[in-house]
Coordinates of C-alpha atoms in Angstrom, one line a residue:
X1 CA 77.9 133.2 105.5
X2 CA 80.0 131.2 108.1
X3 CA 79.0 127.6 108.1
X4 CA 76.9 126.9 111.7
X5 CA 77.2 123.6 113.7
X6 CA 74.8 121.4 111.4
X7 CA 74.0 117.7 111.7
X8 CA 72.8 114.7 109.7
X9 CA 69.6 115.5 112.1
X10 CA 69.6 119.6 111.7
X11 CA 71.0 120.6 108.5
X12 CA 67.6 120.9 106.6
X13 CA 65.3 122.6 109.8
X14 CA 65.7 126.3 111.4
X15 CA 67.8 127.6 112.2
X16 CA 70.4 125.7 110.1
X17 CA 68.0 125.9 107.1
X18 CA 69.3 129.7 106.5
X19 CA 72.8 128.5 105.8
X20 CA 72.1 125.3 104.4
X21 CA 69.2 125.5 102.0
X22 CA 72.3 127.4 99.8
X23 CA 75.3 124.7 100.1
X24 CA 73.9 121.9 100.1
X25 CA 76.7 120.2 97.8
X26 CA 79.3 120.9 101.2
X27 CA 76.0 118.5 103.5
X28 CA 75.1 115.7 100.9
X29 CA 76.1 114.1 97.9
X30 CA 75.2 115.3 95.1
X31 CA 74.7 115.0 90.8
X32 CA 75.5 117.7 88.5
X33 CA 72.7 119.2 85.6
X34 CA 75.2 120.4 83.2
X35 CA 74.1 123.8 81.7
X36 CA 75.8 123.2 78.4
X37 CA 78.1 125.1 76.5
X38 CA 75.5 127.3 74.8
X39 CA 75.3 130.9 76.0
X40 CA 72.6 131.4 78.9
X41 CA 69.4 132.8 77.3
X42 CA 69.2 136.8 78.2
X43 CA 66.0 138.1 79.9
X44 CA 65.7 141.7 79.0
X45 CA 64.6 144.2 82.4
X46 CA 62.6 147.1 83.0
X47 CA 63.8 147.1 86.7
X48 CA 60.5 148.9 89.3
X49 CA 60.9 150.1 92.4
X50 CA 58.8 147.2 94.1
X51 CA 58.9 147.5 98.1
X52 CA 56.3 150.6 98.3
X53 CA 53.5 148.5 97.1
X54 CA 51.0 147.8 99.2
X55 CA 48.6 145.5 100.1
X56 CA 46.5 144.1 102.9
X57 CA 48.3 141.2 104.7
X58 CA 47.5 138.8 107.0
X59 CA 47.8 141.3 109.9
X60 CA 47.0 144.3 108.3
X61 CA 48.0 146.5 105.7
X62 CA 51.7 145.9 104.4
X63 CA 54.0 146.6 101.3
X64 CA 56.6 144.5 99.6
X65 CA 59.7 145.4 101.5
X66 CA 57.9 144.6 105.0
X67 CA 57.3 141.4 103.3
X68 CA 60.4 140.4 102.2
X69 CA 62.3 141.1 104.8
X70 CA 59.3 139.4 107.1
X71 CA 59.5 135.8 105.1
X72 CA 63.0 134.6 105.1
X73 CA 63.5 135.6 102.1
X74 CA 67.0 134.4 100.2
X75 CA 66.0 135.2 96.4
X76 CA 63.1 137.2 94.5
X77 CA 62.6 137.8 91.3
X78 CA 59.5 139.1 89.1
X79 CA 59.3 139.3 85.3
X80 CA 56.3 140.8 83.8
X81 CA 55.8 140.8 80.1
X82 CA 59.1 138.6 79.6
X83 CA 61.2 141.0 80.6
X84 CA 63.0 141.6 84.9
X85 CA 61.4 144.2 86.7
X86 CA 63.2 143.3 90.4
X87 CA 65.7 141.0 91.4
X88 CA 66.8 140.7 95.2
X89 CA 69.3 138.9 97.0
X90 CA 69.0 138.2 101.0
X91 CA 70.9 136.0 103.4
X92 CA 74.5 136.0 101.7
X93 CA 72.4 134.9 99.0
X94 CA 73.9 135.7 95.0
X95 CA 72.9 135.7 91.4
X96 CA 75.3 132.1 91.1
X97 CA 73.9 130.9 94.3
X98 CA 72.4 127.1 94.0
X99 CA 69.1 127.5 96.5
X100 CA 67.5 123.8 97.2
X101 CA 63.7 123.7 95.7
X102 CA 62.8 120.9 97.8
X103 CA 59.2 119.9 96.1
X104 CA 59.6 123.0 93.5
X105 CA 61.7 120.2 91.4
X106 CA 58.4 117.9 91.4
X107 CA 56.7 120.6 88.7
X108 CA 60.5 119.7 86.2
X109 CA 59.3 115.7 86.8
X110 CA 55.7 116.8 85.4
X111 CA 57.1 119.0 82.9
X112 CA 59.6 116.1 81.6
X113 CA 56.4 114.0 81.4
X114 CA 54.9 116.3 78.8
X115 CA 58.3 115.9 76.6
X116 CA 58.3 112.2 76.7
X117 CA 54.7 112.2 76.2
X118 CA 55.0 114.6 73.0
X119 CA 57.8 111.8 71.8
X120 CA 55.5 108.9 72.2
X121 CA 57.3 107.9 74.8
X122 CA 55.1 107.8 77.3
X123 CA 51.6 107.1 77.6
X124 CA 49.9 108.7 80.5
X125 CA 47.0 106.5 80.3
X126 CA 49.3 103.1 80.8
X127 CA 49.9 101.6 83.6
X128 CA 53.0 102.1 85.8
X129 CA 53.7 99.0 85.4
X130 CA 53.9 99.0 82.0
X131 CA 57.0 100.5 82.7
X132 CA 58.3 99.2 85.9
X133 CA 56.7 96.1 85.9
X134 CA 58.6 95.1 89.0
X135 CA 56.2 97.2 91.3
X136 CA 53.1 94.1 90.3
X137 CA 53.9 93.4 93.8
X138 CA 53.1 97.0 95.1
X139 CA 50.2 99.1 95.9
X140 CA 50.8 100.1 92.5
X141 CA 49.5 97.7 90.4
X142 CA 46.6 98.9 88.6
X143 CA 47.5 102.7 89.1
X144 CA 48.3 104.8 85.6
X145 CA 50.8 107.2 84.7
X146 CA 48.3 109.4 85.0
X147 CA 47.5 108.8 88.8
X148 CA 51.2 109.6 89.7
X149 CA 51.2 112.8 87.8
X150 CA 48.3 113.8 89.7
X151 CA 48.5 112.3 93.4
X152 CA 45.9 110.4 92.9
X153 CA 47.0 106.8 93.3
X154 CA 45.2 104.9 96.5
X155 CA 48.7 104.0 97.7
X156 CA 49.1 104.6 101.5
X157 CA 51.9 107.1 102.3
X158 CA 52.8 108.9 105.2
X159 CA 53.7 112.6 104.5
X160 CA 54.2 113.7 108.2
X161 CA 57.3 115.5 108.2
X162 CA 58.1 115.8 111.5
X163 CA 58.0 111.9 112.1
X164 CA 61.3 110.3 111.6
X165 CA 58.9 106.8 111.5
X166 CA 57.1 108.1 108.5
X167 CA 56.9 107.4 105.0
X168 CA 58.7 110.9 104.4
X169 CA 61.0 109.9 107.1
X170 CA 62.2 106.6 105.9
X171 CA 63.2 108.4 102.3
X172 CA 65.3 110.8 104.4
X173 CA 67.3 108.2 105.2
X174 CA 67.1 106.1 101.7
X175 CA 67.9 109.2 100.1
X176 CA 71.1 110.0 102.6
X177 CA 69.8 113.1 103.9
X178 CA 69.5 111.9 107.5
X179 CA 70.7 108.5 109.5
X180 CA 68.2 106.4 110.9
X181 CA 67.0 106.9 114.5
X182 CA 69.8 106.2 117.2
X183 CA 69.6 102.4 118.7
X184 CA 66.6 101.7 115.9
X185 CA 67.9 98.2 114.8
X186 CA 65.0 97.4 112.1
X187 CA 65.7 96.9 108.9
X188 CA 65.7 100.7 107.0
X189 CA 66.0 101.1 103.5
X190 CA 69.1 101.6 101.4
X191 CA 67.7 103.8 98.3
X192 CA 64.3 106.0 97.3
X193 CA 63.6 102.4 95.1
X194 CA 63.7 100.0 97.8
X195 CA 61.2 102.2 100.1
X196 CA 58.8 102.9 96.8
X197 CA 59.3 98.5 96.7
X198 CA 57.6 98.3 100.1
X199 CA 54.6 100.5 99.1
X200 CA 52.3 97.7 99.7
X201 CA 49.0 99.1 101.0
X202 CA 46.0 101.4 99.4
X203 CA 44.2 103.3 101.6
X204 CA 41.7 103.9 98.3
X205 CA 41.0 103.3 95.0
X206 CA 43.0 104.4 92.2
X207 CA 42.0 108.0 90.6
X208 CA 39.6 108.7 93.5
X209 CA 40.9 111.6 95.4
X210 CA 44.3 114.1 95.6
X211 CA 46.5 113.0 98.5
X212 CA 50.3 114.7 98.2
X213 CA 52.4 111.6 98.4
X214 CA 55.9 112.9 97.7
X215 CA 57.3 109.5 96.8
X216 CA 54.8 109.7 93.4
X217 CA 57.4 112.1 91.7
X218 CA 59.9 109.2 92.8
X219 CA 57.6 107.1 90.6
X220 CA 57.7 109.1 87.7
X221 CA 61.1 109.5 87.4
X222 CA 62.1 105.9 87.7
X223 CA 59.9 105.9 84.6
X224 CA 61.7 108.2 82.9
X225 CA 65.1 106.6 83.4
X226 CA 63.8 103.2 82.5
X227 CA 62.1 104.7 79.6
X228 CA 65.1 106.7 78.2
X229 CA 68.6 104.4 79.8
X230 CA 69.5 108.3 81.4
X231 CA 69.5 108.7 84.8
X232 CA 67.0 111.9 85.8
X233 CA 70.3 114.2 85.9
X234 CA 71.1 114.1 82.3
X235 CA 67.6 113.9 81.3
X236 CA 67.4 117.2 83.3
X237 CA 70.0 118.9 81.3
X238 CA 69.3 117.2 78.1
X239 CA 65.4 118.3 77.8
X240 CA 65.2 121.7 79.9
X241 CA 68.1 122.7 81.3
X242 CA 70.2 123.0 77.9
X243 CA 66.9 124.0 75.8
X244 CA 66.0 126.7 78.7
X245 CA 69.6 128.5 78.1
X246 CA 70.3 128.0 82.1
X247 CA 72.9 130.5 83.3
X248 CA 74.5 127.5 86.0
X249 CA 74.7 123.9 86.3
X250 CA 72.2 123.0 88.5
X251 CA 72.7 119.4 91.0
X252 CA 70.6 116.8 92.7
X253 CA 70.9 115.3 95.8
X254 CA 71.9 111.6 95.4
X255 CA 71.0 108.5 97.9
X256 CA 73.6 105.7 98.1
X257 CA 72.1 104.2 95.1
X258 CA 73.0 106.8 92.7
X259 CA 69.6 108.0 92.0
X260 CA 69.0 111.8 92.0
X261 CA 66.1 112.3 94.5
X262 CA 63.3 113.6 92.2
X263 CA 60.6 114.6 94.6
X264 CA 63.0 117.3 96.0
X265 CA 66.9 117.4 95.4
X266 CA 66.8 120.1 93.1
X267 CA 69.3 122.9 93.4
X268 CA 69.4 125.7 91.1
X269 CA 69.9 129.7 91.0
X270 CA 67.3 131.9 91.0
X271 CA 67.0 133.1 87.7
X272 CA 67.4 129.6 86.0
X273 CA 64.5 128.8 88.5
X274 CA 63.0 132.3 86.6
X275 CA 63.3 130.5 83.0
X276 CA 61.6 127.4 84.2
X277 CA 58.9 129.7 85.2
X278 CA 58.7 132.2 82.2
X279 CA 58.7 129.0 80.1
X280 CA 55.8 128.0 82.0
X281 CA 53.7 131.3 81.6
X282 CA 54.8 131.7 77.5
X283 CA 53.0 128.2 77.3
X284 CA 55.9 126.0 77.3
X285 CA 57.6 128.3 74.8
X286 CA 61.4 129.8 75.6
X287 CA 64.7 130.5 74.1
X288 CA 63.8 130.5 70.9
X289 CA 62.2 127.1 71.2
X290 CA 58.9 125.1 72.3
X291 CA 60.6 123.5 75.2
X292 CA 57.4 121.3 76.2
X293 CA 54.1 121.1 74.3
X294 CA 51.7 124.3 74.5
X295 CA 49.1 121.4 74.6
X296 CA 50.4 119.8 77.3
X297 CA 51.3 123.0 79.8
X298 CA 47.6 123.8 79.3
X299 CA 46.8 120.6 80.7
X300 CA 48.9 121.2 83.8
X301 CA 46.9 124.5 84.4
X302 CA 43.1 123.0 85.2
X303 CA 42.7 120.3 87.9
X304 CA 40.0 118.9 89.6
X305 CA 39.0 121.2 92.5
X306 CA 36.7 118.0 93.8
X307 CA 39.6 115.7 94.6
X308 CA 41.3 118.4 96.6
X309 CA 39.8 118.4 99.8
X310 CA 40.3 118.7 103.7
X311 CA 43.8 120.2 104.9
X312 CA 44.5 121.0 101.3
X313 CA 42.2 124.0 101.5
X314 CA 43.5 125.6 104.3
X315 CA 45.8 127.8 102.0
X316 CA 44.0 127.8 99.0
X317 CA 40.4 127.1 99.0
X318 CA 39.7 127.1 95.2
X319 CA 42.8 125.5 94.5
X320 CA 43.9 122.5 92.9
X321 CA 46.6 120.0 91.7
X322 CA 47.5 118.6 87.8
X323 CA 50.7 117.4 86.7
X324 CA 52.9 117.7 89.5
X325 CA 51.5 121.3 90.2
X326 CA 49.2 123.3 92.5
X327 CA 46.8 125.6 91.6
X328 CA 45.9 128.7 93.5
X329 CA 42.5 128.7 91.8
X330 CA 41.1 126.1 89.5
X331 CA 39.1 128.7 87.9
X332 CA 42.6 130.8 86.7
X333 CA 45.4 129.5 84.8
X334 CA 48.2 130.4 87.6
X335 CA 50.4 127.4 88.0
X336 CA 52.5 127.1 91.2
X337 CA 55.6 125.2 91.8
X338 CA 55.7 124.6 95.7
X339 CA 58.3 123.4 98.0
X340 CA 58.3 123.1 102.0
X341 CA 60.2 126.0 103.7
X342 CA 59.1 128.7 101.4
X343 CA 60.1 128.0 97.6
X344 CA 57.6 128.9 95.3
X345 CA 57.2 129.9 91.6
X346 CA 54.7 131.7 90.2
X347 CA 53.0 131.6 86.7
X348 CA 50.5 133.6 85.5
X349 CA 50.0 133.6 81.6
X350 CA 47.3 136.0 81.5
X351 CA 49.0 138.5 83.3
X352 CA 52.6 137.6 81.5
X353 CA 53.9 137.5 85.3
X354 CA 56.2 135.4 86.6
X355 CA 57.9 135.3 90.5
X356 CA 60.3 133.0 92.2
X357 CA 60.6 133.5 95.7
X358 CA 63.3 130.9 97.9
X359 CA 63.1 130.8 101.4
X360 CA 63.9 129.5 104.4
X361 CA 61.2 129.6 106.4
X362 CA 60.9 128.2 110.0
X363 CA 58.5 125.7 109.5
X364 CA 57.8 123.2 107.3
X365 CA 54.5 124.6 106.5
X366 CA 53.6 127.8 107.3
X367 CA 49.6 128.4 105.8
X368 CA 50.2 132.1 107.2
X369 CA 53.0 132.6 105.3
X370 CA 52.0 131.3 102.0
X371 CA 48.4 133.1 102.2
X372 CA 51.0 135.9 102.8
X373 CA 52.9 135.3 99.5
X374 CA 50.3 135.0 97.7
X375 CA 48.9 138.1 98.5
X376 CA 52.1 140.1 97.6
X377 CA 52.4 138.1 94.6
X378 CA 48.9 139.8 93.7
X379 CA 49.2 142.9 94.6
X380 CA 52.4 142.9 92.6
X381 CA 50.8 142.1 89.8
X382 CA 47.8 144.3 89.8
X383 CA 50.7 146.7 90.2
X384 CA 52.2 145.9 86.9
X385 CA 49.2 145.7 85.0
X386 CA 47.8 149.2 86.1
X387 CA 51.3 151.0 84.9

């Protein structure tokens, strides 16, 4: 692919996304998540001829191929039973190609939770500032562990996207993914820390409802470095990365700061995004080793379908959200990693099915597009079972 005409203001929206979601490391700075110098862990295939299969989409009947082709897709890939049954490439798109996750790499915070966790290094039930004790003088104060894992602090946050004014906004510039608006002279912040420092107001209690507040996963993470003296890149490559047998060094995006922005940095290729996922669906279990608790993935599976209300819904009207993840049905043990733009990945262990599909979608969000997915993902599925 030929580089397009990108800017500090364009490089992550359409048109420029379908260049730029796969080289990120020539837009921002970024960290490295070294691999390791093990050998990758080999998936074995069974390769199926996937695009004939049909199913009824969201203007009428459809099959894979339509779908793929219709979605901006860059990278697919299905395993069923542990083993590759289809593997695409799109959009210049290869096997060694880094794809950026955006919030996919908020699931790898709530996964890395469960590890600490299992070490006794964390408690979920403590308070955050327990750990950071410097956010006493946030919004924070009073919230758990437990609250950031699940979106459910009171702490007013912005998530509107498209505002350069918002909460999301202002970490776009902390992080070092955009500048700050032309001829604005007020005071913007320098790092994800300094904007998660001027968190000061609740808009409701503590525990009381799901509101996705990207800058939580921020949260987390500056738990985990304080907790182990790493910053989140090694910890990445230490506790999953290394264990999962990735194929390529992954990378962060990094704000002026240093710190690897957790709530949606993440670059990775497709089928190390795969072996996150098939850990996920063999209950935490990969590589010859229990990556993250059986226990604790379990616990990431069921959420509380009450707190997940209004907009929410749109998409997913049984869904959910626990640990960092949403839930397509809280009824079901599918987990879904989901990121803006069209990443998604796809775990469902009673099916022994697994799909990562990275986009770069036109919008933002598209509710269209991911009822869309879903549905292929299903009949995909149903697909594999019935042979």
């Amino acid at each position: 692919m030929t580089a397009p005409r990108w800017t500090r203001d364009n490089w992550d929206r359409a048109p420029i996304n379908r260049w730029s979601f796969q080289h990120v490391r020539e837009i921002v700075p970024t960290a490295e998540v070294w691999r390791g110098r093990e050998p990758a862990s080999i998936f074995p295939r069974a390769p199926r001829p996937i695009e004939a299969i049909t199913y009824q989409g969201e203007a009428g009947p459809s099959d894979i191929g339509r779908f793929l082709d219709a979605t901006f897709t860059d990278g697919f890939i299905v395993l069923h039973r542990g083993a590759v049954v289809a593997e695409r490439y799109f959009n210049g798109m290869n096997e060694r190609t880094l794809h950026l996750s955006q919030s996919v790499g908020k699931s790898l915070i709530g996964i890395l939770a469960g590890i600490f966790a299992a070490r006794g290094q964390l408690d979920v039930d403590g308070l955050i500032t327990d750990y950071l004790p410097e956010l006493g003088a946030t919004a924070y104060k009073g919230a758990k562990i437990q609250h950031v894992l699940d979106m459910t602090s009171g702490v007013a946050f912005d998530e509107t996207y498209t505002d350069p004014y918002s909460d999301i906004g202002r970490i776009d510039v902390a992080c070092g993914w955009k500048e700050k608006p032309v001829g604005d002279t007020r005071h913007w912040p320098n790092s994800v820390w300094e904007v998660i420092q001027g968190l000061t107001q609740k808009e409701a209690e503590h525990g009381a409802r799901f509101a996705y507040r990207s800058i939580e996963t921020d949260v987390l993470a500056f738990v985990l470095e304080r907790i182990s003296g790493l910053r989140l890149p090694e910890i990445v490559s230490r506790d999953l990365w290394q264990p999962l047998g990735a194929e390529e060094s992954a990378n962060y995006t990094v704000d002026p700061s240093g710190y690897a922005l957790a709530d949606g940095g993440f670059n990775a290729c497709l089928r190390d995004y795969a072996r996150f996922g098939e850990m996920l669906t063999q209950d935490g279990f990969f590589n010859g080793r229990q990556v993250v608790s059986s226990d604790w993935v379990r616990k990431c599976r069921f959420g509380d379908h009450a707190k997940f209300t209004g907009d929410y819904r749109i998409a997913t009207p049984k869904g959910a959200y626990q640990h960092q993840f949403w839930h397509e049905d809280h009824t079901t043990p599918v987990l879904l990693a989901r990121g803006v733009f069209g990443q998604l990945i796809y775990s469902d262990p009673a099916a022994g099915f697994t799909a990562v599909k990275l986009s770069s979608w036109p919008d933002f969000r598209n509710n269209t597009l991911l009822r869309e997915t879903l549905a292929a993902l299903q009949a995909i599925k149903r697909a594999l079972q019935e042979s």
